mmCIF file of C-alpha atoms and ligand atoms in Angstrom:
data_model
loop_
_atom_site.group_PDB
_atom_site.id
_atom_site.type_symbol
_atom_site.label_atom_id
_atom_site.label_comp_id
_atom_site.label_asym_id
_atom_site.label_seq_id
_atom_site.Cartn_x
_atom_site.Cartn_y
_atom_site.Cartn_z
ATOM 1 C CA UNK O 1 0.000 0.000 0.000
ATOM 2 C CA UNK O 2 1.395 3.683 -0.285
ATOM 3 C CA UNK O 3 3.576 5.105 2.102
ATOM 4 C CA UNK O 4 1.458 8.354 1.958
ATOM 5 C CA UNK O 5 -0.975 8.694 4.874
ATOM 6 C CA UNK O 6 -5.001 9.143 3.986
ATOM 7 C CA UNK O 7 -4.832 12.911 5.351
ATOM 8 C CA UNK O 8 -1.460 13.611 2.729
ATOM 9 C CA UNK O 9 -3.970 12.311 -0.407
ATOM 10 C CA UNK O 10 -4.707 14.934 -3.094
ATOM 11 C CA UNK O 11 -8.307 16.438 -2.437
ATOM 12 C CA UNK O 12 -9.542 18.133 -5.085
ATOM 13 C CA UNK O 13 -11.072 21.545 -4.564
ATOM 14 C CA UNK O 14 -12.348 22.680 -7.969
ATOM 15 C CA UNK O 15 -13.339 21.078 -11.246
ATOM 16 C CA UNK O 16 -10.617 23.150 -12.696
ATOM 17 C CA UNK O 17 -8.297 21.597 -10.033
ATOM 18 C CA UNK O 18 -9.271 18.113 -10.996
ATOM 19 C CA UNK O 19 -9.018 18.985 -15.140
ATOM 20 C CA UNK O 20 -4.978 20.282 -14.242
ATOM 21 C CA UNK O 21 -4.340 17.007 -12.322
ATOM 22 C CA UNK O 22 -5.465 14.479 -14.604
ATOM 23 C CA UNK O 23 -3.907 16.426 -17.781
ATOM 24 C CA UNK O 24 -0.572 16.174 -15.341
ATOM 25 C CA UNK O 25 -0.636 12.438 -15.227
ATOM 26 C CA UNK O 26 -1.369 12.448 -18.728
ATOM 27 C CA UNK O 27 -4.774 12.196 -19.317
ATOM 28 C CA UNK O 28 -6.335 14.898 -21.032
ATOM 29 C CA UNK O 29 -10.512 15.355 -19.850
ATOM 30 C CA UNK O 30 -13.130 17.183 -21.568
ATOM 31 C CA UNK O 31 -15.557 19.379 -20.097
ATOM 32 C CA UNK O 32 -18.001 16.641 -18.547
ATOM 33 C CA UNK O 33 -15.366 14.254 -17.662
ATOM 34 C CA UNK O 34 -13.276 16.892 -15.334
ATOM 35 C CA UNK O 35 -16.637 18.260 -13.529
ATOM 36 C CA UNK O 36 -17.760 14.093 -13.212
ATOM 37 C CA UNK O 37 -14.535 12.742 -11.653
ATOM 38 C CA UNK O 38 -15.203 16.163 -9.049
ATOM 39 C CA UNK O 39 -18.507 15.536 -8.460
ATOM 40 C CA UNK O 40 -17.659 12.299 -7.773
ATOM 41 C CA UNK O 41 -14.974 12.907 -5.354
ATOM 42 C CA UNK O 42 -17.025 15.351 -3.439
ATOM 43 C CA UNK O 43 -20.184 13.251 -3.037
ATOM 44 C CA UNK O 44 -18.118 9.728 -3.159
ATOM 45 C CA UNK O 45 -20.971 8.478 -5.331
ATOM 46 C CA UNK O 46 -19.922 6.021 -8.107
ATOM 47 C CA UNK O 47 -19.321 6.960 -11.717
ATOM 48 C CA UNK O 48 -21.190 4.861 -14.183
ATOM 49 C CA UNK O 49 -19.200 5.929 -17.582
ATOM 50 C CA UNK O 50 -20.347 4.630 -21.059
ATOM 51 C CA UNK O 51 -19.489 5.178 -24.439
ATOM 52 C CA UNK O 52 -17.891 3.225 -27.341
ATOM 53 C CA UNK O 53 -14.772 0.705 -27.421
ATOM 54 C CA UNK O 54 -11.265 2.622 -26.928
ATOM 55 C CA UNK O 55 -12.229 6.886 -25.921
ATOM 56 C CA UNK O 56 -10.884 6.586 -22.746
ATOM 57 C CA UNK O 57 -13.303 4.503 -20.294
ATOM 58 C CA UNK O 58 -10.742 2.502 -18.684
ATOM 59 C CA UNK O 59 -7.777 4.841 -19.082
ATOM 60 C CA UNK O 60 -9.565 7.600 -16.759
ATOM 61 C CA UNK O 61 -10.254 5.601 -14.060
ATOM 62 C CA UNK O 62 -6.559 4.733 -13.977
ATOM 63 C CA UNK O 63 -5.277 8.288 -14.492
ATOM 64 C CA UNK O 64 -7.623 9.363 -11.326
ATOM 65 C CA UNK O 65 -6.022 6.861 -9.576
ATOM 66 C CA UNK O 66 -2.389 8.268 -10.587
ATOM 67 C CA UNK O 67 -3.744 11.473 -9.832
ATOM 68 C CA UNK O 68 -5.728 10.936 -6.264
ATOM 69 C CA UNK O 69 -2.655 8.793 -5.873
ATOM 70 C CA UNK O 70 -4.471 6.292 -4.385
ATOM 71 C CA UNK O 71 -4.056 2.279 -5.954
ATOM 72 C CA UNK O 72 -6.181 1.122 -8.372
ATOM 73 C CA UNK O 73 -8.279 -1.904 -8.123
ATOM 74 C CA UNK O 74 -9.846 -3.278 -10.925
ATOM 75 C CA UNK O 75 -12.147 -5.982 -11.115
ATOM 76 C CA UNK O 76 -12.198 -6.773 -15.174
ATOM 77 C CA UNK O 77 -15.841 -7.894 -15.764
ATOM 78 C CA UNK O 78 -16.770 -11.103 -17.732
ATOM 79 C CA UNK O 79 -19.994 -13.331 -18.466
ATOM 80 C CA UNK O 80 -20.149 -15.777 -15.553
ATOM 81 C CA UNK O 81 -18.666 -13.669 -13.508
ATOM 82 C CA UNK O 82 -19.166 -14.510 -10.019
ATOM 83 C CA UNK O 83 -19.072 -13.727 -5.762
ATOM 84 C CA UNK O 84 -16.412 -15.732 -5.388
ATOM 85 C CA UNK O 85 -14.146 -14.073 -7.860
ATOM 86 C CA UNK O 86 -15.337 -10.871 -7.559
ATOM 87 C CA UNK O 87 -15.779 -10.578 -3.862
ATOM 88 C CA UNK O 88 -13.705 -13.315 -1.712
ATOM 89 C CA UNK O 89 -13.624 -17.052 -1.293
ATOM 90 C CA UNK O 90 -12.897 -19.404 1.190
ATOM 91 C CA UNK O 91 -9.199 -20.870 0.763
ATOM 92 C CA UNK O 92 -10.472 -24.341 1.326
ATOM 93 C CA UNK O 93 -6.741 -25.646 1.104
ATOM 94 C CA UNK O 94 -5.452 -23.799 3.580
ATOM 95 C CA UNK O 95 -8.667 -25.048 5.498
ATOM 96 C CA UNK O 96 -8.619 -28.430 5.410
ATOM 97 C CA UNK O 97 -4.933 -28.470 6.297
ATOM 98 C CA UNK O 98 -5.466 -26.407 9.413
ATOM 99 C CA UNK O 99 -8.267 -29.548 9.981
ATOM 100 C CA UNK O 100 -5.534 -32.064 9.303
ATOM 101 C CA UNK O 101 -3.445 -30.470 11.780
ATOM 102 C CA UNK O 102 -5.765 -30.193 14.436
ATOM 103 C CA UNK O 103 -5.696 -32.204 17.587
ATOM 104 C CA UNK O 104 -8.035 -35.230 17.242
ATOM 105 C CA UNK O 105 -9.666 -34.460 20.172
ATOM 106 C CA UNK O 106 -10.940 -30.886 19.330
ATOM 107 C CA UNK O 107 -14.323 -30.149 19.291
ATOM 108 C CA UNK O 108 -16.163 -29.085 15.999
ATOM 109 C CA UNK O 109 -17.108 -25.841 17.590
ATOM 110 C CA UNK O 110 -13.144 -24.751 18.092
ATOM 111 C CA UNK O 111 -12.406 -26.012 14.627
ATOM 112 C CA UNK O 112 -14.879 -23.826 12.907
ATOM 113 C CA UNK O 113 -14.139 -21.045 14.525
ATOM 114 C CA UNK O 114 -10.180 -21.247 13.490
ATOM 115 C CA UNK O 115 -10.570 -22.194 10.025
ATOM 116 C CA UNK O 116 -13.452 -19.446 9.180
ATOM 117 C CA UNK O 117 -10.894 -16.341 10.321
ATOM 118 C CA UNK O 118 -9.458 -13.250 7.887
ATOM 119 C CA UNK O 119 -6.262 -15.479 7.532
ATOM 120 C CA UNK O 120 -8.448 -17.856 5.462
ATOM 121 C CA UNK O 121 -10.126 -15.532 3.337
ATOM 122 C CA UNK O 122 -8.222 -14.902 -0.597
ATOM 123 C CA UNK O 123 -9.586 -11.618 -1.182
ATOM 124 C CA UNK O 124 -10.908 -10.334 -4.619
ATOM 125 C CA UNK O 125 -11.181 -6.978 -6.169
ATOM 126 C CA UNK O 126 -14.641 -6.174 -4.381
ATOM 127 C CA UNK O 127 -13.100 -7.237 -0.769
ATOM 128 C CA UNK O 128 -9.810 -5.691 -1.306
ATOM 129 C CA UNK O 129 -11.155 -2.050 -2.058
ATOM 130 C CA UNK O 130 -13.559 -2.274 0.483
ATOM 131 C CA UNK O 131 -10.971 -3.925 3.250
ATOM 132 C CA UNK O 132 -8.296 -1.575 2.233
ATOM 133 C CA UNK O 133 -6.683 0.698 4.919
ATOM 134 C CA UNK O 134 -6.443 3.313 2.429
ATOM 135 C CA UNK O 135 -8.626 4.717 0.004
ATOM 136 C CA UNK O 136 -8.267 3.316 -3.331
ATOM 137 C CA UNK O 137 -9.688 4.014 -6.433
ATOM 138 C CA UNK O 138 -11.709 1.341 -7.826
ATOM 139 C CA UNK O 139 -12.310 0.356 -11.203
ATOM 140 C CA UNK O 140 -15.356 -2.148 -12.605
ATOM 141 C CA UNK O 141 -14.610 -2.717 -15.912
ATOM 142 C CA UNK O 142 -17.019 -3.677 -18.360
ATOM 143 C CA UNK O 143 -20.068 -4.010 -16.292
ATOM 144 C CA UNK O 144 -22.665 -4.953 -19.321
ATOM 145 C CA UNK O 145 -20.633 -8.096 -19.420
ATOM 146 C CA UNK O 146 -22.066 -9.642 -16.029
ATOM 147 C CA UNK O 147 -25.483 -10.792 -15.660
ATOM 148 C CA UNK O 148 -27.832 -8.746 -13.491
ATOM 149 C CA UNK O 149 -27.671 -10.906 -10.507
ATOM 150 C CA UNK O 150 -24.262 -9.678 -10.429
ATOM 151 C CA UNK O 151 -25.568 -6.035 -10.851
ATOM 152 C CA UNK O 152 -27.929 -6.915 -7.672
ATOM 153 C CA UNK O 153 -25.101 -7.921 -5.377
ATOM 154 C CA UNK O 154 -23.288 -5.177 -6.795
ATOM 155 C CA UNK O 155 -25.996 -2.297 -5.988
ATOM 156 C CA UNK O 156 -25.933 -3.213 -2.132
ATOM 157 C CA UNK O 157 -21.783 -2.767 -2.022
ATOM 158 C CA UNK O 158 -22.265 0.630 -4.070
ATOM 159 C CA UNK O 159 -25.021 1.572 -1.380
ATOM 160 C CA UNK O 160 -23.498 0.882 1.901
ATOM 161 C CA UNK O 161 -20.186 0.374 1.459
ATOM 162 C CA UNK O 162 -19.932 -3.370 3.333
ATOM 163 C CA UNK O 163 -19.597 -6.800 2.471
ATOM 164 C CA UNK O 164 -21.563 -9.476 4.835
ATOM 165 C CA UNK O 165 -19.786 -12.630 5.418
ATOM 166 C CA UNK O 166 -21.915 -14.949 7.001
ATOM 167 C CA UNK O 167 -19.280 -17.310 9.230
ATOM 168 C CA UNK O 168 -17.145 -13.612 9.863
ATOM 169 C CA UNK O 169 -19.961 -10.768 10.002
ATOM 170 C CA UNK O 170 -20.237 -7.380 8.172
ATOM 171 C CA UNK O 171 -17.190 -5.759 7.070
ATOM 172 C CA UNK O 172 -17.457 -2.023 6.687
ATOM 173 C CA UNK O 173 -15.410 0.344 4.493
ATOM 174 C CA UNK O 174 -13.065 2.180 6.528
ATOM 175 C CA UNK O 175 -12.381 4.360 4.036
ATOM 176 C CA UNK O 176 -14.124 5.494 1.003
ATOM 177 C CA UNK O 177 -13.529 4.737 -2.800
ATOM 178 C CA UNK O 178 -13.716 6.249 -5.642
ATOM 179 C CA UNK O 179 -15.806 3.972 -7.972
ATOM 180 C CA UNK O 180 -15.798 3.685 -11.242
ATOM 181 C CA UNK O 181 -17.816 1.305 -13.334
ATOM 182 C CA UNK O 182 -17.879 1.099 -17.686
ATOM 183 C CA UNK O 183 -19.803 -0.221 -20.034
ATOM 184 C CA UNK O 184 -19.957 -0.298 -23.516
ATOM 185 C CA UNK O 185 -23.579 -0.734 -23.669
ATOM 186 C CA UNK O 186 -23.824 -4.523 -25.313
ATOM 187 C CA UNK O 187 -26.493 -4.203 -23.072
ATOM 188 C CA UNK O 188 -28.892 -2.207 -21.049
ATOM 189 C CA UNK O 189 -27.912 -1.767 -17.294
ATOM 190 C CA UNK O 190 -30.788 -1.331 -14.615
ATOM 191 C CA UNK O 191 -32.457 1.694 -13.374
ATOM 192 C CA UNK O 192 -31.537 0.650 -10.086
ATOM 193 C CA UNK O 193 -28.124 0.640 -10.469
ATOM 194 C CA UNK O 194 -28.159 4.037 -12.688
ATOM 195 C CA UNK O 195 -29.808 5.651 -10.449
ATOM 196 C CA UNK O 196 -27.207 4.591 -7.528
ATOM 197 C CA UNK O 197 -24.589 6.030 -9.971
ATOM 198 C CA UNK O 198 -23.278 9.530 -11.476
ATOM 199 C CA UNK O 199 -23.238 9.664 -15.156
ATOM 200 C CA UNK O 200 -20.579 9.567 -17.986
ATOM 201 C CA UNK O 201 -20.651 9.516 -21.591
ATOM 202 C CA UNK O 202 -17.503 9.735 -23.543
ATOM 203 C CA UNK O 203 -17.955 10.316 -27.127
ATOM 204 C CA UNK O 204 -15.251 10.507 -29.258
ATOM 205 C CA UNK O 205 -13.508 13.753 -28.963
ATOM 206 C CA UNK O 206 -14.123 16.770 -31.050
ATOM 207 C CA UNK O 207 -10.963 17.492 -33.980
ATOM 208 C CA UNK O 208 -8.491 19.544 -31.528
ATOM 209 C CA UNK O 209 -9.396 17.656 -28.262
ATOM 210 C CA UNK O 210 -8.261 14.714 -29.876
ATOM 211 C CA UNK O 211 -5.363 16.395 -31.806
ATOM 212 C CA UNK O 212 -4.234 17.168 -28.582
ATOM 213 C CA UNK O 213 -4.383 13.500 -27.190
ATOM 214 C CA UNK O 214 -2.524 12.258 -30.299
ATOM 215 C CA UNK O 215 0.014 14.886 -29.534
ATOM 216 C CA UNK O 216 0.398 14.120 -26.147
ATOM 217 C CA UNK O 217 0.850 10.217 -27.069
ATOM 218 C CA UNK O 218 3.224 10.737 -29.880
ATOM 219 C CA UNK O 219 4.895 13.975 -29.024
ATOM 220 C CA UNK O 220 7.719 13.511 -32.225
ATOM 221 C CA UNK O 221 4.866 13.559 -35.193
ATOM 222 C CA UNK O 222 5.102 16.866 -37.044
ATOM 223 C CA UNK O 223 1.932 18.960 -36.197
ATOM 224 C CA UNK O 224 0.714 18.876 -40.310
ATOM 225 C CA UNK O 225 0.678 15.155 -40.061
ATOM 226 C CA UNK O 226 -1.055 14.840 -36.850
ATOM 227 C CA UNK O 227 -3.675 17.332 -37.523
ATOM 228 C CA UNK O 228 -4.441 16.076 -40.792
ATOM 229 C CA UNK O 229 -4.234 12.347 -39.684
ATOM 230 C CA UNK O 230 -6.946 13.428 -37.117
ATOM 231 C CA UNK O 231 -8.587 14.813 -39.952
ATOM 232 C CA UNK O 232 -8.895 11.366 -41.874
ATOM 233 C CA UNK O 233 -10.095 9.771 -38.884
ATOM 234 C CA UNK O 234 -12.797 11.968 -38.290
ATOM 235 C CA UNK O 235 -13.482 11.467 -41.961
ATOM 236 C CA UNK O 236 -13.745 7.755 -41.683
ATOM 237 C CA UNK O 237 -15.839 7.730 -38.149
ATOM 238 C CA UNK O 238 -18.744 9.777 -40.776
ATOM 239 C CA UNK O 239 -18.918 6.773 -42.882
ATOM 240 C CA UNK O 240 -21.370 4.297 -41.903
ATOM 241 C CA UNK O 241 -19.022 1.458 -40.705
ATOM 242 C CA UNK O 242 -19.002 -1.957 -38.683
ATOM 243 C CA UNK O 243 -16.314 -0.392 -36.322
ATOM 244 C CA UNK O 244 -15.558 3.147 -36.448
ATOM 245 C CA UNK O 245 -11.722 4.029 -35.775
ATOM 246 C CA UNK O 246 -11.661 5.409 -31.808
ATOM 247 C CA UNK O 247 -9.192 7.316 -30.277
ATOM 248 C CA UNK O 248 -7.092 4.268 -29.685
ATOM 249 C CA UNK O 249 -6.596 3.526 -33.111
ATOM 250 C CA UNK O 250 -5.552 7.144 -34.071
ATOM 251 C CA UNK O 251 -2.773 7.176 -31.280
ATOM 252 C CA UNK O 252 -1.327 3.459 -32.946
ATOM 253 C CA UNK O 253 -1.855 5.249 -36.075
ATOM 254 C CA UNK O 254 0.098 7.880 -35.252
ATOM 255 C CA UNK O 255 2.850 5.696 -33.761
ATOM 256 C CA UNK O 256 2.976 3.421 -36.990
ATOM 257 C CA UNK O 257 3.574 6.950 -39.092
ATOM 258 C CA UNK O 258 6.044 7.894 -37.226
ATOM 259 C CA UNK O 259 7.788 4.353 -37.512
ATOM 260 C CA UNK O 260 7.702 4.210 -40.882
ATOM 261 C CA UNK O 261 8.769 7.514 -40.827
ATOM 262 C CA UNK O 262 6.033 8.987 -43.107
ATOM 263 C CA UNK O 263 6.704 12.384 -44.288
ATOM 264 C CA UNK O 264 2.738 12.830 -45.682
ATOM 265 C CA UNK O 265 -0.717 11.285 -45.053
ATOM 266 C CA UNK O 266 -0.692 10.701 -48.775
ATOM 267 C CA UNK O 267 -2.699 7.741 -50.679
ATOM 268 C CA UNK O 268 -0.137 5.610 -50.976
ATOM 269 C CA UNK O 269 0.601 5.849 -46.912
ATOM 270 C CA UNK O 270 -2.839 5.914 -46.825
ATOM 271 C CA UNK O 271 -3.658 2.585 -48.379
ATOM 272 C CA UNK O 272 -0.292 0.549 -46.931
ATOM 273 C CA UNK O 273 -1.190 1.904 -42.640
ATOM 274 C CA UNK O 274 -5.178 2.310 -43.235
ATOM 275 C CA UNK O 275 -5.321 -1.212 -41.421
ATOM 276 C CA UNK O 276 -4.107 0.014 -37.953
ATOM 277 C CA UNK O 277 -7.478 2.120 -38.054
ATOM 278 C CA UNK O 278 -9.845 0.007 -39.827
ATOM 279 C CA UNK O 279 -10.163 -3.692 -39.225
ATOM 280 C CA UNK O 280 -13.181 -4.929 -40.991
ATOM 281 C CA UNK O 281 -13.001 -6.096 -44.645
ATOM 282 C CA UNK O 282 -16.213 -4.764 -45.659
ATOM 283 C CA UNK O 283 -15.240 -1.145 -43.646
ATOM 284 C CA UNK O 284 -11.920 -1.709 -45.733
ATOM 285 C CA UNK O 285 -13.365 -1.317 -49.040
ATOM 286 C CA UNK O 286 -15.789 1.402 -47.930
ATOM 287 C CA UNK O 287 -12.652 3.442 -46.483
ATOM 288 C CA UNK O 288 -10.538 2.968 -49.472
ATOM 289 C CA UNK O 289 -12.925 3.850 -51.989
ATOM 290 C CA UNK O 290 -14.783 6.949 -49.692
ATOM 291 C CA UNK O 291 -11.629 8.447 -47.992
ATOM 292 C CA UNK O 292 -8.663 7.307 -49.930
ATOM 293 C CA UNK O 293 -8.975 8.255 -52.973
ATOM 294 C CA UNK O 294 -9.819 11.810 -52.086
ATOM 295 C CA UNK O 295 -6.048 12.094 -50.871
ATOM 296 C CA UNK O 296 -3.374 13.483 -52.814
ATOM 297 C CA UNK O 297 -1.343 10.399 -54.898
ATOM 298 C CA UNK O 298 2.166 9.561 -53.495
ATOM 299 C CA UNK O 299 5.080 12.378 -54.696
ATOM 300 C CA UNK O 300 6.659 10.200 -56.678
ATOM 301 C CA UNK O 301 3.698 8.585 -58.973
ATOM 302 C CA UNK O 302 2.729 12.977 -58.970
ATOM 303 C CA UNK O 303 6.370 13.263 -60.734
ATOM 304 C CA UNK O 304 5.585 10.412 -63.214
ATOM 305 C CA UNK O 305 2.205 11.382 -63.689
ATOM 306 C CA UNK O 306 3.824 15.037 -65.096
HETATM 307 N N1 ATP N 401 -8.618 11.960 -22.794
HETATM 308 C C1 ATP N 401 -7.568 11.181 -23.036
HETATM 309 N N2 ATP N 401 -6.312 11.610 -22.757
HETATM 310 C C2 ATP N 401 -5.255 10.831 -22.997
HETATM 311 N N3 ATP N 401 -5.323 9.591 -23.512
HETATM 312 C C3 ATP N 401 -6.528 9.106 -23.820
HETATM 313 C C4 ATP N 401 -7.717 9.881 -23.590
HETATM 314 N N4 ATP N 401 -8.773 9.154 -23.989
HETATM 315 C C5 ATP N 401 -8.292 7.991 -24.445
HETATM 316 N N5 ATP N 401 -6.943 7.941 -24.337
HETATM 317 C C6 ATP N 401 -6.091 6.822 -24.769
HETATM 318 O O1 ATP N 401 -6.859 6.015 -25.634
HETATM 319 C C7 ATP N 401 -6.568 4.631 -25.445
HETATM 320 C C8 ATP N 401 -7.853 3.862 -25.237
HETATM 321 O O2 ATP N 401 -8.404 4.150 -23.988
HETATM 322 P P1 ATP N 401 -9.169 3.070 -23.083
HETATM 323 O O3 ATP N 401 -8.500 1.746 -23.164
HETATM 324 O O4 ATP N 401 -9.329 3.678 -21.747
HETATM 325 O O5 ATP N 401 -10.552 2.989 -23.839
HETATM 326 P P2 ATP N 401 -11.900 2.288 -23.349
HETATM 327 O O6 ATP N 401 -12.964 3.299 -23.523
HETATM 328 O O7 ATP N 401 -11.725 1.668 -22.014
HETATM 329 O O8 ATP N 401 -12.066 1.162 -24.464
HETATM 330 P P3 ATP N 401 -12.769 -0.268 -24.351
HETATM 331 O O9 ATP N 401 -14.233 -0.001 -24.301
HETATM 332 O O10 ATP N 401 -12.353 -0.954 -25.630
HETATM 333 O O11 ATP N 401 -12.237 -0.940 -23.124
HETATM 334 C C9 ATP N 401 -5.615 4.549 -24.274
HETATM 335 O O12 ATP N 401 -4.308 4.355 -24.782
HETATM 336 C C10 ATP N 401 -5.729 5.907 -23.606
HETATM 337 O O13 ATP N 401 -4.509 6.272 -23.034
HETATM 338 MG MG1 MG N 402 -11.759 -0.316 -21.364
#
């Protein structure tokens, strides 16, 4: 756990404040994400943030944690998802060799009440934030993947804060996290745990938001290429594809330009990287024959062509 005591922890005391401290460690908010993550500090209600694949679900919740410097704990959601990976689970090893060990003659009631102690318990995610001495930040990743009995157990954590085992007893928060949870909407999530939550949407960003992210990621692209690969993308995200490019995708593009050491977004570059932002075949073809072509022809085919 940190060395830094609770009272030492970054507090926020503005939206502004929190918009300079994530852009610090990196992350760069928009308007609605800054005054969110405050609110959300403030109140300690959770965050319920939803948008599509790759504009920054994930990555903020670990950029408030580098910024609150608290730890992150993130409990990666999948279908089938359940208690006892989520919350804790009885280390039945270590339990039946405590049994072994025991004396013959001791009583049921004294071994019951050794083996169902903390120092049998494997914490998960759920359990750790809550248990922690600290306050952490803690991340739910992916929420629409679990089924809504999962959402149901979830809603009484978000609520109160306190896990009940029933061999141990309750175990309350001692100190309060900073929840996030994200979904991509593959499905819809209950009112009752919406209405538990604060709300996020992140959208992709506007042109010079996510010029600026692309910047910040690949620092050594000349300015002309960046702005006009950010350009193309929000060209491409128009067209009515399978799996429009996100800001992920931009940022590798950006990386793979500057490894091939591109001088130009021209067709020719165009047509040989458009794969690091487009990956369906059918959004392929659409791409090449709605975006490409409109792009200036390579320099040397211009000099043939004259
Ligand atoms: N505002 C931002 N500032 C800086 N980097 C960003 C921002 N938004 C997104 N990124 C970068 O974009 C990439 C994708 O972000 P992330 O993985 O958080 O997306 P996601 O919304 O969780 O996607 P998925 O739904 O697929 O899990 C990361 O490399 C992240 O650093
Ligand atoms: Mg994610």
């Amino acid at each position: 756990m940190s060395a830094v005591s609770s009272s030492q922890l970054p507090s926020p005391s503005s939206v502004t404040d929190v918009a300079a401290g994530l852009t610090e460690v990196g992350y760069l908010p928009g308007e609605s994400t800054a005054l969110v993550s405050y609110l959300a500090t403030k109140l300690g209600k959770p965050v319920l943030v939803e948008g599509p694949a790759g504009v920054g679900k994930t990555e903020l919740a670990k950029a408030l944690a580098r910024y609150l410097q608290r730890t992150l704990v993130r409990l990666q959601c999948y279908e089938g998802l359940d208690e006892a990976k989520a919350l804790y689970e009885w280390n039945y090893r270590k339990q039946l060799l405590r049994i072994q060990t025991e004396a013959d003659d001791a009583g049921w009631q004294h071994v019951q009440d050794d083996i169902f102690g903390e120092e049998f318990l494997l914490q998960r995610p759920l359990m750790t934030a809550i248990a922690s001495d600290a306050p952490v930040v803690l991340l739910i990743d992916e929420i629409d993947k679990t089924d809504q009995e999962f959402e149901a157990m979830l809603l009484e954590l978000l609520s109160d804060f306190q896990i009940s085992i029933p061999e141990l007893g309750r175990i309350e928060a001692k100190t309060h996290p900073v929840v996030l949870l994200t979904s991509n909407n593959t499905r819809e999530l209950t009112e009752a745990l919406k209405r538990r939550c604060l709300y996020l949407w992140l959208d992709y960003p506007d042109l010079e938001h996510e010029l600026q992210i692309v910047r910040l990621h690949s620092p050594e692209l000349d300015e002309t290429i960046a702005r006009k690969l950010v350009e193309i993308v929000h060209q491409v995200r128009e067209l009515d594809l399978k799996k429009p490019p996100s800001i992920a995708e931009s940022i590798d593009w950006a990386r793979a330009l500057l490894l091939l050491g591109a001088g130009d977004i021209d067709a020719q570059t165009f047509r040989e990287t458009m794969s690091v932002i487009v990956k369906h075949r059918t959004d392929l073809d659409t791409v090449a024959a709605r975006v490409g072509v409109k792009l200036e022809p390579a320099a040397d085919a211009r000099t043939n062509a004259a």
